[in-house]
Amino acid sequence: MTDLLFLVGAGLLAGVVNALAGGGTLISFPALLALGYPGLTATVTNAVALWPGYLGVCSATGPS
């Protein structure tokens, strides 16, 4: 349960950092590694987690 709360907190903080300035991966990736997830799993998890933000930006800006 403690690990889940840690990841939820890190995820929320990473989301705020991404929304304000980008770079939320600098928070979420080390959090996953600190809990013992392998590097590949942490990398894929971050890539999948960032997709909704990328899609939102692309749909908001439209074609250049």
C-alpha positions as YAML, in Angstrom:
chain: A
units: angstrom
residues:
- id: 1
  name: MET
  ca: [0.00, 0.00, 0.00]
- id: 2
  name: THR
  ca: [2.89, 2.35, 0.76]
- id: 3
  name: ASP
  ca: [4.38, 1.72, -2.68]
- id: 4
  name: LEU
  ca: [1.05, 2.54, -4.31]
- id: 5
  name: LEU
  ca: [0.75, 5.83, -2.41]
- id: 6
  name: PHE
  ca: [4.35, 6.69, -3.32]
- id: 7
  name: LEU
  ca: [3.68, 6.06, -7.03]
- id: 8
  name: VAL
  ca: [0.40, 7.99, -6.98]
- id: 9
  name: GLY
  ca: [2.14, 10.96, -5.34]
- id: 10
  name: ALA
  ca: [5.05, 10.79, -7.78]
- id: 11
  name: GLY
  ca: [2.63, 10.51, -10.70]
- id: 12
  name: LEU
  ca: [0.62, 13.52, -9.61]
- id: 13
  name: LEU
  ca: [3.75, 15.58, -9.04]
- id: 14
  name: ALA
  ca: [5.13, 14.50, -12.42]
- id: 15
  name: GLY
  ca: [1.86, 15.51, -14.07]
- id: 16
  name: VAL
  ca: [2.01, 18.96, -12.51]
- id: 17
  name: VAL
  ca: [5.63, 19.42, -13.57]
- id: 18
  name: ASN
  ca: [4.78, 18.27, -17.12]
- id: 19
  name: ALA
  ca: [1.86, 20.68, -17.31]
- id: 20
  name: LEU
  ca: [3.92, 23.64, -16.10]
- id: 21
  name: ALA
  ca: [7.29, 23.15, -17.74]
- id: 22
  name: GLY
  ca: [7.72, 19.60, -19.02]
- id: 23
  name: GLY
  ca: [10.13, 17.08, -17.62]
- id: 24
  name: GLY
  ca: [7.80, 15.11, -15.38]
- id: 25
  name: THR
  ca: [9.73, 12.00, -16.36]
- id: 26
  name: LEU
  ca: [12.54, 13.30, -14.15]
- id: 27
  name: ILE
  ca: [10.23, 12.54, -11.23]
- id: 28
  name: SER
  ca: [8.29, 9.46, -12.33]
- id: 29
  name: PHE
  ca: [11.18, 7.46, -13.82]
- id: 30
  name: PRO
  ca: [13.39, 7.54, -10.68]
- id: 31
  name: ALA
  ca: [10.31, 6.77, -8.56]
- id: 32
  name: LEU
  ca: [9.70, 3.58, -10.53]
- id: 33
  name: LEU
  ca: [13.36, 2.61, -10.31]
- id: 34
  name: ALA
  ca: [13.41, 3.29, -6.56]
- id: 35
  name: LEU
  ca: [10.61, 0.77, -6.10]
- id: 36
  name: GLY
  ca: [12.60, -1.88, -7.92]
- id: 37
  name: TYR
  ca: [11.02, -1.85, -11.36]
- id: 38
  name: PRO
  ca: [13.45, -2.83, -14.13]
- id: 39
  name: GLY
  ca: [14.71, -0.04, -16.38]
- id: 40
  name: LEU
  ca: [12.80, -1.30, -19.43]
- id: 41
  name: THR
  ca: [9.53, -1.50, -17.51]
- id: 42
  name: ALA
  ca: [10.02, 2.02, -16.12]
- id: 43
  name: THR
  ca: [10.84, 3.37, -19.58]
- id: 44
  name: VAL
  ca: [7.80, 1.80, -21.24]
- id: 45
  name: THR
  ca: [5.54, 2.91, -18.37]
- id: 46
  name: ASN
  ca: [6.70, 6.51, -18.80]
- id: 47
  name: ALA
  ca: [6.27, 6.39, -22.57]
- id: 48
  name: VAL
  ca: [2.70, 5.09, -22.25]
- id: 49
  name: ALA
  ca: [1.87, 7.60, -19.50]
- id: 50
  name: LEU
  ca: [2.99, 10.54, -21.66]
- id: 51
  name: TRP
  ca: [0.87, 9.66, -24.70]
- id: 52
  name: PRO
  ca: [-2.35, 11.35, -23.49]
- id: 53
  name: GLY
  ca: [-0.46, 14.61, -23.00]
- id: 54
  name: TYR
  ca: [1.09, 14.42, -26.46]
- id: 55
  name: LEU
  ca: [-2.29, 13.72, -28.04]
- id: 56
  name: GLY
  ca: [-3.84, 16.63, -26.16]
- id: 57
  name: VAL
  ca: [-1.15, 19.03, -27.34]
- id: 58
  name: CYS
  ca: [-1.39, 17.82, -30.92]
- id: 59
  name: SER
  ca: [-5.16, 18.17, -31.01]
- id: 60
  name: ALA
  ca: [-5.04, 21.62, -29.38]
- id: 61
  name: THR
  ca: [-2.40, 23.07, -31.72]
- id: 62
  name: GLY
  ca: [-3.65, 21.53, -34.97]
- id: 63
  name: PRO
  ca: [-1.62, 21.48, -38.17]
- id: 64
  name: SER
  ca: [1.09, 24.07, -38.53]
...
